Coordinates of C-alpha atoms in Angstrom, one line a residue:
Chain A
X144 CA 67.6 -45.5 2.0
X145 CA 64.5 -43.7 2.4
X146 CA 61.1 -45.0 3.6
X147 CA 60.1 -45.2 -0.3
X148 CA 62.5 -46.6 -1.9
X149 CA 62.4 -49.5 1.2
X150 CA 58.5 -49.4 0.3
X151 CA 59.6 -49.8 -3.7
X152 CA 62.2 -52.5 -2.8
X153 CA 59.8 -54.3 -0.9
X154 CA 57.3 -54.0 -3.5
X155 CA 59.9 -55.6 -5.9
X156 CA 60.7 -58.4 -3.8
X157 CA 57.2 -59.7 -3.3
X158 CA 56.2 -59.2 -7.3
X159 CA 59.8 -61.3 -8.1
X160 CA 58.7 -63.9 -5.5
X161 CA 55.3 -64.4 -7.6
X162 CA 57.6 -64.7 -10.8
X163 CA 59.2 -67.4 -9.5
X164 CA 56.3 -69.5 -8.1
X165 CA 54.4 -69.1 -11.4
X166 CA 57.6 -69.9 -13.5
X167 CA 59.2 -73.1 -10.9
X168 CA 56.1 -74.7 -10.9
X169 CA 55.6 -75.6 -14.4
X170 CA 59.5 -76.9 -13.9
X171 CA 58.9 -80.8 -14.5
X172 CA 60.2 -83.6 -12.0
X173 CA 63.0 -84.4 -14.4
X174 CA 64.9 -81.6 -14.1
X175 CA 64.9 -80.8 -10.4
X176 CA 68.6 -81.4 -9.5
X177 CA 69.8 -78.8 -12.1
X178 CA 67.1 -76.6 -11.2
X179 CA 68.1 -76.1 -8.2
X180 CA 72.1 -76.2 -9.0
X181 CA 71.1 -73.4 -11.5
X182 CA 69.1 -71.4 -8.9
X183 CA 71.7 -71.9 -6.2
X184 CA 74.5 -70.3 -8.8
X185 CA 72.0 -67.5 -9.4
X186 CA 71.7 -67.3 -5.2
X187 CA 75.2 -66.3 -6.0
X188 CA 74.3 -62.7 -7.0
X189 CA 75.6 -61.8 -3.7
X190 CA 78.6 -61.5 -5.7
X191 CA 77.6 -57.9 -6.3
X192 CA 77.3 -57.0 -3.1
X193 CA 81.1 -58.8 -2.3
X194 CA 82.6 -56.9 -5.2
X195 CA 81.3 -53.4 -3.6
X196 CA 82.1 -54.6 -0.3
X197 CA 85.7 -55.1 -1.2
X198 CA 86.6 -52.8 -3.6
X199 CA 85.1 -49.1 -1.7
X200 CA 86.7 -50.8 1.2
X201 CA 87.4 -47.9 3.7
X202 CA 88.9 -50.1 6.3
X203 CA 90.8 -53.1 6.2
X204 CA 89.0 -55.1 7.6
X205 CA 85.8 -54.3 5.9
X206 CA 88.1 -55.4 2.7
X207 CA 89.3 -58.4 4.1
X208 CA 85.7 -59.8 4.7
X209 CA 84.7 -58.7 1.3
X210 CA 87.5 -60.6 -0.2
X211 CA 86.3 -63.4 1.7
X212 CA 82.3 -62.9 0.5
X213 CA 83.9 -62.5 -3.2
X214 CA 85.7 -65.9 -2.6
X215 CA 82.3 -67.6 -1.4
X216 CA 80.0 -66.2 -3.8
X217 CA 82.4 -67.3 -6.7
X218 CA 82.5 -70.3 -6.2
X219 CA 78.9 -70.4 -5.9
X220 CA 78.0 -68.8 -9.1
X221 CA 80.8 -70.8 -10.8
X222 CA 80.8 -73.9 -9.6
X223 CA 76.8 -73.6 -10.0
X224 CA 76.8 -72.6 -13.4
X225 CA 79.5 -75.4 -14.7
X226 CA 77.9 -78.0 -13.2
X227 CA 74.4 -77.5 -14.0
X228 CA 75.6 -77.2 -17.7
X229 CA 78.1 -80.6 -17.3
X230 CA 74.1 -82.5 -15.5
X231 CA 72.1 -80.7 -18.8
X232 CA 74.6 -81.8 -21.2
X233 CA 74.2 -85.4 -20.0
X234 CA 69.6 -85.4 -20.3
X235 CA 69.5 -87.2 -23.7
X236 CA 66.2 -87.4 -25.8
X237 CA 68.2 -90.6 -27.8
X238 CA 70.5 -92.9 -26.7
X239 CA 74.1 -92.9 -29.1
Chain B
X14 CA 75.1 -42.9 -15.4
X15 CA 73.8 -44.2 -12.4
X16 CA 70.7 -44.6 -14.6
X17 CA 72.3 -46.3 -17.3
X18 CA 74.0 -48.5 -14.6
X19 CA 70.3 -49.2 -13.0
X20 CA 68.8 -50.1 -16.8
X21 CA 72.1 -52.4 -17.0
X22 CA 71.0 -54.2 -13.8
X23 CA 67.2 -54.4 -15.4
X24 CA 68.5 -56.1 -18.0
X25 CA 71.0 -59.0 -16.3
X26 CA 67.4 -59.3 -13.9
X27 CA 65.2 -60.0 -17.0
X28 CA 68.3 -62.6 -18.4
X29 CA 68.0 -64.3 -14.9
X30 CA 64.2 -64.3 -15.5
X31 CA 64.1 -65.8 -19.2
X32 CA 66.6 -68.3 -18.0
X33 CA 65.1 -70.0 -15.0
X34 CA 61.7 -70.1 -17.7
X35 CA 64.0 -72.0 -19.9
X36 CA 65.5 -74.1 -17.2
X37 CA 61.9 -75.6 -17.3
X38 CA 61.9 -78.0 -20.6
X39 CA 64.8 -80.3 -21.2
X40 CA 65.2 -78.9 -25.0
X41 CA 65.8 -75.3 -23.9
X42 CA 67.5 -75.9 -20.5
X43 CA 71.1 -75.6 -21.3
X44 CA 70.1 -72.7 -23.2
X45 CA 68.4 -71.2 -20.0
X46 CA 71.6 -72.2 -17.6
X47 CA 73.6 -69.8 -20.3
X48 CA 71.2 -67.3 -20.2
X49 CA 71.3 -66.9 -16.1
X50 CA 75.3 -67.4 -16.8
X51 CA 75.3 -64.2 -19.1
X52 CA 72.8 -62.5 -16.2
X53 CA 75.2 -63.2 -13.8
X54 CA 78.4 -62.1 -16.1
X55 CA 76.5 -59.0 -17.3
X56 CA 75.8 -58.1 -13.5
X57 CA 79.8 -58.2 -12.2
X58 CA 81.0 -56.5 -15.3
X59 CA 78.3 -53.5 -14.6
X60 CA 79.0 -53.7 -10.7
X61 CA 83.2 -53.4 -11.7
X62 CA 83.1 -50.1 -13.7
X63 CA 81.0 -48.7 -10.5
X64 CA 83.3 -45.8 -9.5
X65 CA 82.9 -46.5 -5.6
X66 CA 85.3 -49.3 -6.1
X67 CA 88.6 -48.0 -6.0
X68 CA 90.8 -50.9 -5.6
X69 CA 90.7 -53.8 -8.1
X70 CA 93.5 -56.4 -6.6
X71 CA 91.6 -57.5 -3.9
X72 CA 88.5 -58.4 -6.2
X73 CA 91.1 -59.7 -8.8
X74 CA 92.3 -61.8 -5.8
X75 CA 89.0 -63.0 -5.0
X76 CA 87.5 -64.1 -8.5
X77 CA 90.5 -65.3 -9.1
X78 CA 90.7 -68.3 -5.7
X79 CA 87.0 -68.1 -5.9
X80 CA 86.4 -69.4 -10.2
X81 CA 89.3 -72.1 -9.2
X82 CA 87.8 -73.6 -6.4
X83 CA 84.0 -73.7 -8.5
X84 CA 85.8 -75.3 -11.8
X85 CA 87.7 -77.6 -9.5
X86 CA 84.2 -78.7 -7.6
X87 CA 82.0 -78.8 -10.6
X88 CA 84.7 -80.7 -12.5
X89 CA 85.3 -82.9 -9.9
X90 CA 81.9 -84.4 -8.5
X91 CA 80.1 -87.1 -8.6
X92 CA 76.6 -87.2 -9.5
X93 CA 75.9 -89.2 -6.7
X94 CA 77.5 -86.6 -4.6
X95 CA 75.5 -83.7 -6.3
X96 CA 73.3 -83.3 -3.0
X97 CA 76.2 -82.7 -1.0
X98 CA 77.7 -80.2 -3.6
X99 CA 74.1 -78.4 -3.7
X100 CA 74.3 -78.3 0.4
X101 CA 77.6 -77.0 0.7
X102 CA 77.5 -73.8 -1.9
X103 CA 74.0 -73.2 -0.6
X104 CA 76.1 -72.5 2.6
X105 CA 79.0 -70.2 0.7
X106 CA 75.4 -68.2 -0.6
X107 CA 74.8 -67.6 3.0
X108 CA 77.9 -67.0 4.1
X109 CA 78.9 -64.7 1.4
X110 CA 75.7 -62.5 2.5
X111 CA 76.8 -62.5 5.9
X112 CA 80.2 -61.7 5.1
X113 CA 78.6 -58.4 2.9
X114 CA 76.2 -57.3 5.7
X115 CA 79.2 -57.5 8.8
X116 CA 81.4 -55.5 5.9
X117 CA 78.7 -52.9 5.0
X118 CA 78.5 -52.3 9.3
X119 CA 81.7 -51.5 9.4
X120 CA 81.3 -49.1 6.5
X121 CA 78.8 -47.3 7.7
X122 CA 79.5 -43.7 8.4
X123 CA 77.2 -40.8 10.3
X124 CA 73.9 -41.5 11.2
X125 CA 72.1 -44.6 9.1
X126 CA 68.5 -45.1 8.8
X127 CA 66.5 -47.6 10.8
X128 CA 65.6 -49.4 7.6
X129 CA 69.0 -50.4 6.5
X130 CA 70.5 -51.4 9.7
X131 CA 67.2 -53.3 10.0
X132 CA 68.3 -55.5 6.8
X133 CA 72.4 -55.5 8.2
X134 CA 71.0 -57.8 11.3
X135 CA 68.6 -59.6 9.2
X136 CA 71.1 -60.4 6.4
X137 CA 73.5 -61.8 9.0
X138 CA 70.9 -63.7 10.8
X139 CA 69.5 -65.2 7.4
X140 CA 72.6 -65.7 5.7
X141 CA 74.4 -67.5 9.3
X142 CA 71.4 -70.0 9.0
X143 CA 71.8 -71.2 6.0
X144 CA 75.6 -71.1 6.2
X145 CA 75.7 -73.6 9.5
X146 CA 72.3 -75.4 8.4
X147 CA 73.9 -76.3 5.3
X148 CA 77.4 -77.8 6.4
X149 CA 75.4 -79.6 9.3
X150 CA 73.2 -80.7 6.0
X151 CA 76.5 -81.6 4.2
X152 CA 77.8 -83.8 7.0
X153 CA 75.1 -85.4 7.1
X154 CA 74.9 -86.5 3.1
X155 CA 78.6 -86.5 3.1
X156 CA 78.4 -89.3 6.2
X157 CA 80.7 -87.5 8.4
X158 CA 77.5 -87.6 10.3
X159 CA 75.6 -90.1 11.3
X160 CA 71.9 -89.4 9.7
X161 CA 69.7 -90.7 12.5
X162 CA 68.1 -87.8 14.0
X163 CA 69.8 -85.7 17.1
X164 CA 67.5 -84.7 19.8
X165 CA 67.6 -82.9 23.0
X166 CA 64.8 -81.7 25.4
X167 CA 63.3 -78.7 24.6
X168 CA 64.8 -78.2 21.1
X169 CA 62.2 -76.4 19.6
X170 CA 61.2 -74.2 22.4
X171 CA 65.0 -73.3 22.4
X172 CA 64.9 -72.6 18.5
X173 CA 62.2 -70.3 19.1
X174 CA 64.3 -68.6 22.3
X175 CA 67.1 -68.0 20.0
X176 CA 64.7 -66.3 17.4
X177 CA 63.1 -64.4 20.2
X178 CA 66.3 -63.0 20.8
X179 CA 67.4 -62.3 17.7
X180 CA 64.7 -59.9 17.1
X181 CA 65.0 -58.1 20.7
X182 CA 69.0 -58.1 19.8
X183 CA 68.0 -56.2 16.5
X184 CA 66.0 -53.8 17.6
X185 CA 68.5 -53.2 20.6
X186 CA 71.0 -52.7 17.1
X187 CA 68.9 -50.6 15.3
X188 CA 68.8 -47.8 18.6
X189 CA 72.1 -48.2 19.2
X190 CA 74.2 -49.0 15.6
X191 CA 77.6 -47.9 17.2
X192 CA 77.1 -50.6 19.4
X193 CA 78.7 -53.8 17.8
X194 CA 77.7 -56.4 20.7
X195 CA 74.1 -57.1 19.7
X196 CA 75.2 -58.0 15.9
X197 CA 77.6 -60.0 16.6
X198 CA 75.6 -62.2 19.3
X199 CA 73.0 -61.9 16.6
X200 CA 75.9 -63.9 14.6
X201 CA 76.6 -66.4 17.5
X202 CA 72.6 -66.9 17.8
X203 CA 72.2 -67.5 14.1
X204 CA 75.1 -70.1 14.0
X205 CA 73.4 -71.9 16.5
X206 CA 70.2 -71.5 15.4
X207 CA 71.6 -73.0 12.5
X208 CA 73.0 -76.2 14.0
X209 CA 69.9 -77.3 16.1
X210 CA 67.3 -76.7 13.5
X211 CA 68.9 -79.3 11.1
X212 CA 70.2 -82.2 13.5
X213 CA 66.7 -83.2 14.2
X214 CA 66.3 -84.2 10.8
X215 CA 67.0 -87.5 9.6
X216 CA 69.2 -88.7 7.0
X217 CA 65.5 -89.4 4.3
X218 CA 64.0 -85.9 5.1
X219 CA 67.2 -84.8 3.8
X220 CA 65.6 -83.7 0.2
X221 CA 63.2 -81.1 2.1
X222 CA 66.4 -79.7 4.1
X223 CA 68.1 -79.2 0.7
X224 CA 65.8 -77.6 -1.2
X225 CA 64.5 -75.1 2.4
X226 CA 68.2 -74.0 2.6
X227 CA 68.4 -73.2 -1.3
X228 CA 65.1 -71.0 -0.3
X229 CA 67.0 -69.4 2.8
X230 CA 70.1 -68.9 0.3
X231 CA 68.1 -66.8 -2.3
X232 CA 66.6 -64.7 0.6
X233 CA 69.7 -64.0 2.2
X234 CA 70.8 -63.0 -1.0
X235 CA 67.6 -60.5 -1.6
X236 CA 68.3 -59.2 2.3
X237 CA 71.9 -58.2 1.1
X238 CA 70.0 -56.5 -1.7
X239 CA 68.4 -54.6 0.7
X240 CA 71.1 -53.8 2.4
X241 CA 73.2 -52.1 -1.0
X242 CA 69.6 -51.1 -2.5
X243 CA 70.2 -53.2 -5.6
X244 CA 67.4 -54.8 -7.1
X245 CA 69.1 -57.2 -9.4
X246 CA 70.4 -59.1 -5.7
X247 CA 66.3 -58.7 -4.3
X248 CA 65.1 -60.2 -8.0
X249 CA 67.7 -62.9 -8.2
X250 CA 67.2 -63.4 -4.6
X251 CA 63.2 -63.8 -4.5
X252 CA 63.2 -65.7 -7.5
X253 CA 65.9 -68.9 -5.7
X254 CA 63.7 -68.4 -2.7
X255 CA 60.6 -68.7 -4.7
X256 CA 61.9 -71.5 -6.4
X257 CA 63.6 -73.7 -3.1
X258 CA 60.0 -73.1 -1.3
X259 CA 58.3 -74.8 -3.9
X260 CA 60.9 -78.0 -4.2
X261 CA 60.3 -78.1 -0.5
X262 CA 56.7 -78.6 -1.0
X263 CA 56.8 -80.7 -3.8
X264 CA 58.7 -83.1 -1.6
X265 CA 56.7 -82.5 1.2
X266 CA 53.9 -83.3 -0.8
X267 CA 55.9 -86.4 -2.1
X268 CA 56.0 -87.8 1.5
X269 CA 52.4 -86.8 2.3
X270 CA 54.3 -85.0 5.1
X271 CA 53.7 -81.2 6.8
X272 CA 56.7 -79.2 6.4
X273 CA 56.7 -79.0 10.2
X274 CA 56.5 -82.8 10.3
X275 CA 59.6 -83.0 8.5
X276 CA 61.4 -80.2 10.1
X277 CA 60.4 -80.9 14.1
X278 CA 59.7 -84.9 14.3
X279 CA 63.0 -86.2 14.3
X280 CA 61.3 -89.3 11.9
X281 CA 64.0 -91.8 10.7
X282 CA 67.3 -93.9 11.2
X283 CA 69.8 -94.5 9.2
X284 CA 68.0 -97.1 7.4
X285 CA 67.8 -100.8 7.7
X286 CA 69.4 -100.5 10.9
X287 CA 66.1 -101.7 13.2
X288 CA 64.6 -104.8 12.1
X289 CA 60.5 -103.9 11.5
X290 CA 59.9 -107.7 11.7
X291 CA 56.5 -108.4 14.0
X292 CA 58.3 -112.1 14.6
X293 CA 56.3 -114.4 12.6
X294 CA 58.0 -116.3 9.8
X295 CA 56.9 -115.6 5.8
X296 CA 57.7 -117.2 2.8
X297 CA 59.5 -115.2 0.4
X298 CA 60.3 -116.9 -3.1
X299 CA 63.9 -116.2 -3.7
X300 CA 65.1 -116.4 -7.6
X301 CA 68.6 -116.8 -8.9
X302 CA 69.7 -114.4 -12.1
X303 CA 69.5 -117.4 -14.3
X304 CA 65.8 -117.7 -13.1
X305 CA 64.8 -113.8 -13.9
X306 CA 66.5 -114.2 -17.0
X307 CA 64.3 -116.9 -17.7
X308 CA 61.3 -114.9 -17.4
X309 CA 62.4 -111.7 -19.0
X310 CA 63.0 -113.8 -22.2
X311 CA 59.2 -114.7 -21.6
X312 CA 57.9 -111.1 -21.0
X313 CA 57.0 -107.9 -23.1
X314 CA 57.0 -105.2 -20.8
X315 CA 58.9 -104.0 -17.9
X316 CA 58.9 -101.3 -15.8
X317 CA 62.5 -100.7 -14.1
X318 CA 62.1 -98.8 -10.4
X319 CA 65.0 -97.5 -9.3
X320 CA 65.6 -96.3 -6.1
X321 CA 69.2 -94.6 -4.2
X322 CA 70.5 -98.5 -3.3
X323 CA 70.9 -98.7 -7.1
X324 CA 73.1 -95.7 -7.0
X325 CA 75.1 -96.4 -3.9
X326 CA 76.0 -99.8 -5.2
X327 CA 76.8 -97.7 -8.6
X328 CA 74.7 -100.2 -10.7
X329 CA 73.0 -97.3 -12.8
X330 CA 75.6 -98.0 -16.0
X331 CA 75.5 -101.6 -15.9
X332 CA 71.8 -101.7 -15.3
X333 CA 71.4 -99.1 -18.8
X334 CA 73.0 -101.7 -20.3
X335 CA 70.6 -104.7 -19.2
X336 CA 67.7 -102.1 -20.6
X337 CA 69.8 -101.9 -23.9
X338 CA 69.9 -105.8 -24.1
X339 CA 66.3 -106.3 -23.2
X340 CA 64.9 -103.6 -25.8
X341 CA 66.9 -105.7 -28.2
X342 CA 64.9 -108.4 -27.4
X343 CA 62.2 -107.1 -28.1
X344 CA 60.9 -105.7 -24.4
X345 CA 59.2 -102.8 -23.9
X346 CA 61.7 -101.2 -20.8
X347 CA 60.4 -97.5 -18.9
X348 CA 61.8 -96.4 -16.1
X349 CA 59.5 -95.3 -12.8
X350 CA 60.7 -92.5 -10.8
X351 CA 59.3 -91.4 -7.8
X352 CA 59.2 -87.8 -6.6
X353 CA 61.9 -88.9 -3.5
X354 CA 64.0 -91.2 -5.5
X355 CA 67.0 -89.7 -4.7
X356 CA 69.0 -87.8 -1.9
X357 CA 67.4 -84.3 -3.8
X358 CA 64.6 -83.2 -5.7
X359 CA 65.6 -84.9 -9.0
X360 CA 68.3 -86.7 -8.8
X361 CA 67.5 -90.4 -9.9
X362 CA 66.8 -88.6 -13.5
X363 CA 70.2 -87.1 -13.4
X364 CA 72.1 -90.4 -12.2
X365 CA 70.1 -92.4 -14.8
X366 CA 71.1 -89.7 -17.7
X367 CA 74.3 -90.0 -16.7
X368 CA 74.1 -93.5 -17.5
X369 CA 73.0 -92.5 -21.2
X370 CA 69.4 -93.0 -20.5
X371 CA 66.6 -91.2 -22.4
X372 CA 65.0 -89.1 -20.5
X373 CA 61.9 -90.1 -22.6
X374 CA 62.2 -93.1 -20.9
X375 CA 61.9 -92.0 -17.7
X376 CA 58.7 -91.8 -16.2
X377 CA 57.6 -89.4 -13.2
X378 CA 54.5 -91.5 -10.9
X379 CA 51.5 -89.9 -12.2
X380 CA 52.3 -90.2 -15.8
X381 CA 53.4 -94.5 -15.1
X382 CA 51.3 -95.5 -12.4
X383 CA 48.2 -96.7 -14.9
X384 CA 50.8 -98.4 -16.6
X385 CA 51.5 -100.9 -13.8
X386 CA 48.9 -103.3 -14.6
X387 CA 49.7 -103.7 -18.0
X388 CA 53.1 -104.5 -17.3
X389 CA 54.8 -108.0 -17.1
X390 CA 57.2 -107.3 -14.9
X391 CA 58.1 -104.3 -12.7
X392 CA 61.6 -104.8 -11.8
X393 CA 62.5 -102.9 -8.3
X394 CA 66.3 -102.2 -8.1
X395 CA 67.3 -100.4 -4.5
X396 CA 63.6 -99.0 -3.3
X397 CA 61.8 -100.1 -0.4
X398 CA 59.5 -97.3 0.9
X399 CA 58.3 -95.4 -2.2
X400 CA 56.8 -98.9 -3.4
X401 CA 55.9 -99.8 0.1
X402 CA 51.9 -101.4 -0.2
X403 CA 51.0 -100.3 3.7
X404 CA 51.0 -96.5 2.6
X405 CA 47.9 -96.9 1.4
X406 CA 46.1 -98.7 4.3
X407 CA 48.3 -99.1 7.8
X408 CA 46.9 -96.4 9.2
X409 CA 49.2 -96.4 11.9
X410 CA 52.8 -96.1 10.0
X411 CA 54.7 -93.4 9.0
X412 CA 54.6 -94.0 5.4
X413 CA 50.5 -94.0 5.7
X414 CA 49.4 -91.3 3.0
X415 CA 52.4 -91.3 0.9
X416 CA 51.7 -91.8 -3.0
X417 CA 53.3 -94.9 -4.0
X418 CA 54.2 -96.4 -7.8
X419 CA 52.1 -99.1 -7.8
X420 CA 54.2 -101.9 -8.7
X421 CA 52.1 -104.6 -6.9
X422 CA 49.9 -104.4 -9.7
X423 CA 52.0 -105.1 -12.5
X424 CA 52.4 -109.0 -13.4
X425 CA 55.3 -110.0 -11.5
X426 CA 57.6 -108.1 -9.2
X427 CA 60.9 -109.0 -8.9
X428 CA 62.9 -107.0 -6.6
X429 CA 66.7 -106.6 -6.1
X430 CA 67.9 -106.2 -2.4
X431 CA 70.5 -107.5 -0.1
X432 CA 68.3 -108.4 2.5
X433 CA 64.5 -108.2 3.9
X434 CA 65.7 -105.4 6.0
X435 CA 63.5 -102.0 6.5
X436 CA 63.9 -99.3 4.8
X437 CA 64.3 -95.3 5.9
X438 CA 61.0 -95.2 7.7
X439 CA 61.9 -97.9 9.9
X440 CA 58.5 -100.5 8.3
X441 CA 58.6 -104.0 7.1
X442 CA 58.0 -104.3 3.3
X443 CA 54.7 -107.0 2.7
X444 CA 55.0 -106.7 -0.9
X445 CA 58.6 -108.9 -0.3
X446 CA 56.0 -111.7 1.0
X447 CA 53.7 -111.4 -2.0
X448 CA 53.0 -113.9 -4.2
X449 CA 53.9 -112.7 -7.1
X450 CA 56.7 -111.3 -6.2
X451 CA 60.6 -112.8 -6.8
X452 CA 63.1 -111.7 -4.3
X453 CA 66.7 -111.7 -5.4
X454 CA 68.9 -111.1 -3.2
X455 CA 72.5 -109.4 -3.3
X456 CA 73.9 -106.4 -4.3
X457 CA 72.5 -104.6 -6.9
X458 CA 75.2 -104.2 -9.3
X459 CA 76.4 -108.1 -8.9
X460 CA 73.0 -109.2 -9.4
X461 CA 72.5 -106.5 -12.4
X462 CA 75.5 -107.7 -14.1
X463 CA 74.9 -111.5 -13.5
X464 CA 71.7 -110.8 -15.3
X465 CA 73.7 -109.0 -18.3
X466 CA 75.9 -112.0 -18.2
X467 CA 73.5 -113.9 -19.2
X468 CA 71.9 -112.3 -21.2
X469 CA 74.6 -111.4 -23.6
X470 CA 75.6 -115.2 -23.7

């Protein structure tokens, strides 16, 4: 990675860091908990990383901790994503 | 097509975007959760046709353990049990990003710039952090640890030792990248570091801890990024840790607490352990559930304060019910929830929905606390410090500062405890002495569904 593109990733990070506090702020108290289920499954994007990891593995054992990062960040994105959806499916505006 | 692949990775970053904006109103949330879901699919599928990956039963293997194991958990859980779920995946997060760093160091071949070994050590420092920090944090919830604060001498000057070294280890890395020895004490350090940076924090501060390791979880995610060069991991990535820093100060905030406070001054027991009492005996006025029934039936309004007793004695269904019977009386019922009800950010709203209550008629603090003093009867089920009167004048306690629902001001309190005894912050209660105030005593689901007996009858 050249200097630049560090400079360009850098650049990226800080501007998607702004997005966030503008955006999580407005967030009411209410939903909080799947908030930050949700965001924790999104944390999960390390999955990418896993899957490159393992898959151009040019030693074994650069595969076998790959397969192990895959395993971790799947069940983080997963399990994140289901269970957020099974709290939002329970926030009612009217009772049955 | 390394383009197209890049614009691919745009896109599943702007879907992440539009769906943490949607994860902000309850009518569009769900819809925002499936956007970040589609993100996240749109993401793998572009990252499995890249042609570096030559060999696909490993990966298979790997989705395949990993989607079991989430289905299982999220299927599984309890809601009360949410903030131990949150801890422990924030942990996988962390460990997963290790896990890519160590493998991306051991795929390394010729001479590698400064820059991206720079990101290998701090990826596996970040990302060993939050992995340790979080099962210490899951113990803790889970009560395979005790959550009284543990000390030792020195502790933080040794937390800042370890940090020390971690940086003089990564630069020793970054000269020397054939060299393993440095990253991998780097590791050690990080696990440590890890450990002793979240015993000192007691079982109530536990909300802050939560939502500071989701923070460290997105970054060690964006490090990774850094580490690959892909800027869908550095977006996803900022955006958690954007979004875990500001829970943490919202709860902070919600304590009238420094973060530093919360991370470094071991404040706490485990809660009605130490008896606050200064000694002198006060009159308390004790009511049966035949007596509170007898004043509900004479009231209009009530303000129900939950607090987590209510949803370690499960009471949270039967008490939805009581509402239910009250409204049909006639009452007006809102619930009051403060900021830290709750082992998380949250999590009284989602145990009270659970238990098929509007979420219109749950109130945060600022929008109920006016309401008080209009209110017949604000009925406190398993709270003690959030509706604590001496955080507004003792000066010397540790709840002094903290915003508090103001139930003192409302008609009559009646409260709903087992005992007198303090609550996480270790101070005795005077609003149990007031007079207006009813204590009755038991556990809250016994006493809840006394009150229903009654009622219905």
């Amino acid at each position: 990675m050249s200097d630049d593109i560090m400079i360009f990733s850098i650049y990226i990070f800080v501007l998607a860091i702004f997005i966030g506090f503008e955006m999580i702020t407005k967030v009411p108290p209410l939903l909080h908990t799947p908030l930050m289920s949700g965001s924790n499954a999104i944390s999960g994007i390390t999955v990418v990383g896993a899957l490159l990891s393992t898959g151009a593995g040019k030693t074994q054992l650069a595969t076998i901790l790959g397969l192990l990062a895959v395993i971790l960040a799947t069940i983080n994105v997963v399990g994140g994503f289901m269970v957020t959806d099974r709290m939002l499916h329970m926030f009612k505006k009217d009772k049955k | 097509m390394a383009t197209i692949t890049s614009l691919f990775y745009l896109l599943s970053a702007v879907l992440f975007i539009l769906g943490l904006k949607n994860l902000g109103s309850p009518k569009t949330a769900r819809r925002g959760n499936a956007l970040a879901m589609l993100a996240m699919l749109l993401a793998v599928i572009i990252t499995l046709l890249d042609q570096r990956i030559l060999d696909f039963t490993h990966i298979i293997l790997g989705l395949v353990v990993g989607s079991a194991i989430g289905v299982y958990a999220a299927k599984k859980v309890q809601m009360t049990a949410m903030p131990q779920m949150v801890a422990i995946f924030n942990g996988f997060g962390g460990g997963a990003s290790t896990l890519v760093a160590t493998s991306e160091y051991f795929q390394l071949s010729g001479a590698t710039e400064v820059n991206i070994l720079a990101t290998i050590a701090l990826s596996i420092l970040i990302g060993t952090v939050t992995f340790t920090g979080s099962f210490i944090a899951f113990a803790k919830l889970q009560g395979i640890m005790k959550g009284a604060p543990i000390t030792f001498p020195g502790q933080r000057a040794f937390n800042g030792l370890i940090i020390v070294a971690c940086i003089v280890l990564g630069v020793m890395f970054t000269r020397d990248p054939g060299n393993m020895t440095p990253l991998m004490v780097i590791l050690g350090l990080a696990a440590l570091l890890g450990v002793t940076s979240v015993i000192p924090i007691g079982g109530a501060d536990m909300p802050v801890v939560i939502s500071l390791l989701n923070s460290y979880s997105g970054l060690a995610a964006a490090a990774t990024g850094f580490v690959i060069s892909n800027n869908v991991l550095i977006i996803g990535g900022a955006l958690v840790g954007a979004s875990g820093l500001i829970l943490t100060k919202i709860m902070c905030v919600a304590m009238n607490r420094s973060l530093g406070n919360v991370l470094f001054a071991a404040v706490g027991s485990d809660g009605g352990a130490a008896s606050g009492g200064s000694g002198e005996q006060k009159q308390v006025t004790r009511y049966t559930a035949d007596d509170a029934v007898m004043m509900l039936d004479n009231a209009q309004s009530v303000i129900i304060v939950p607090g987590y007793g209510l949803a370690v004695a499960q009471a949270q269904h039967v008490l939805q019910e009581m509402a239910q019977l009250l409204e049909a009386n006639g009452l007006n019922v809102k619930y009051a929830i403060h900021p830290v009800a709750g082992r998380m950010p949250g999590h009284m709203n989602v145990l009270l929905a659970e238990a098929n209550v509007s979420y219109e008629q749950l109130y945060e603090m600022d929008a109920i606390n006016d309401d008080f003093q209009n209110t017949d009867i604000a009925l406190i089920i398993g709270a003690n410090d959030v509706v604590n009167p001496v955080a507004r004048n003792k000066k010397d306690s540790a709840l002094y500062g903290m915003p508090i629902l103001n139930v003192d001001q409302a008609r009559t309190v009646m409260i709903v405890k087992r005992s007198l005894s303090v609550g996480f912050a270790g101070e005795d209660n005077p609003l149990f002495y007031d007079d207006k105030t009813r204590m009755l005593f038991g556990d809250a689901k016994k006493m809840v569904t006394e009150i229903v007996q009654i009622l219905k009858s």
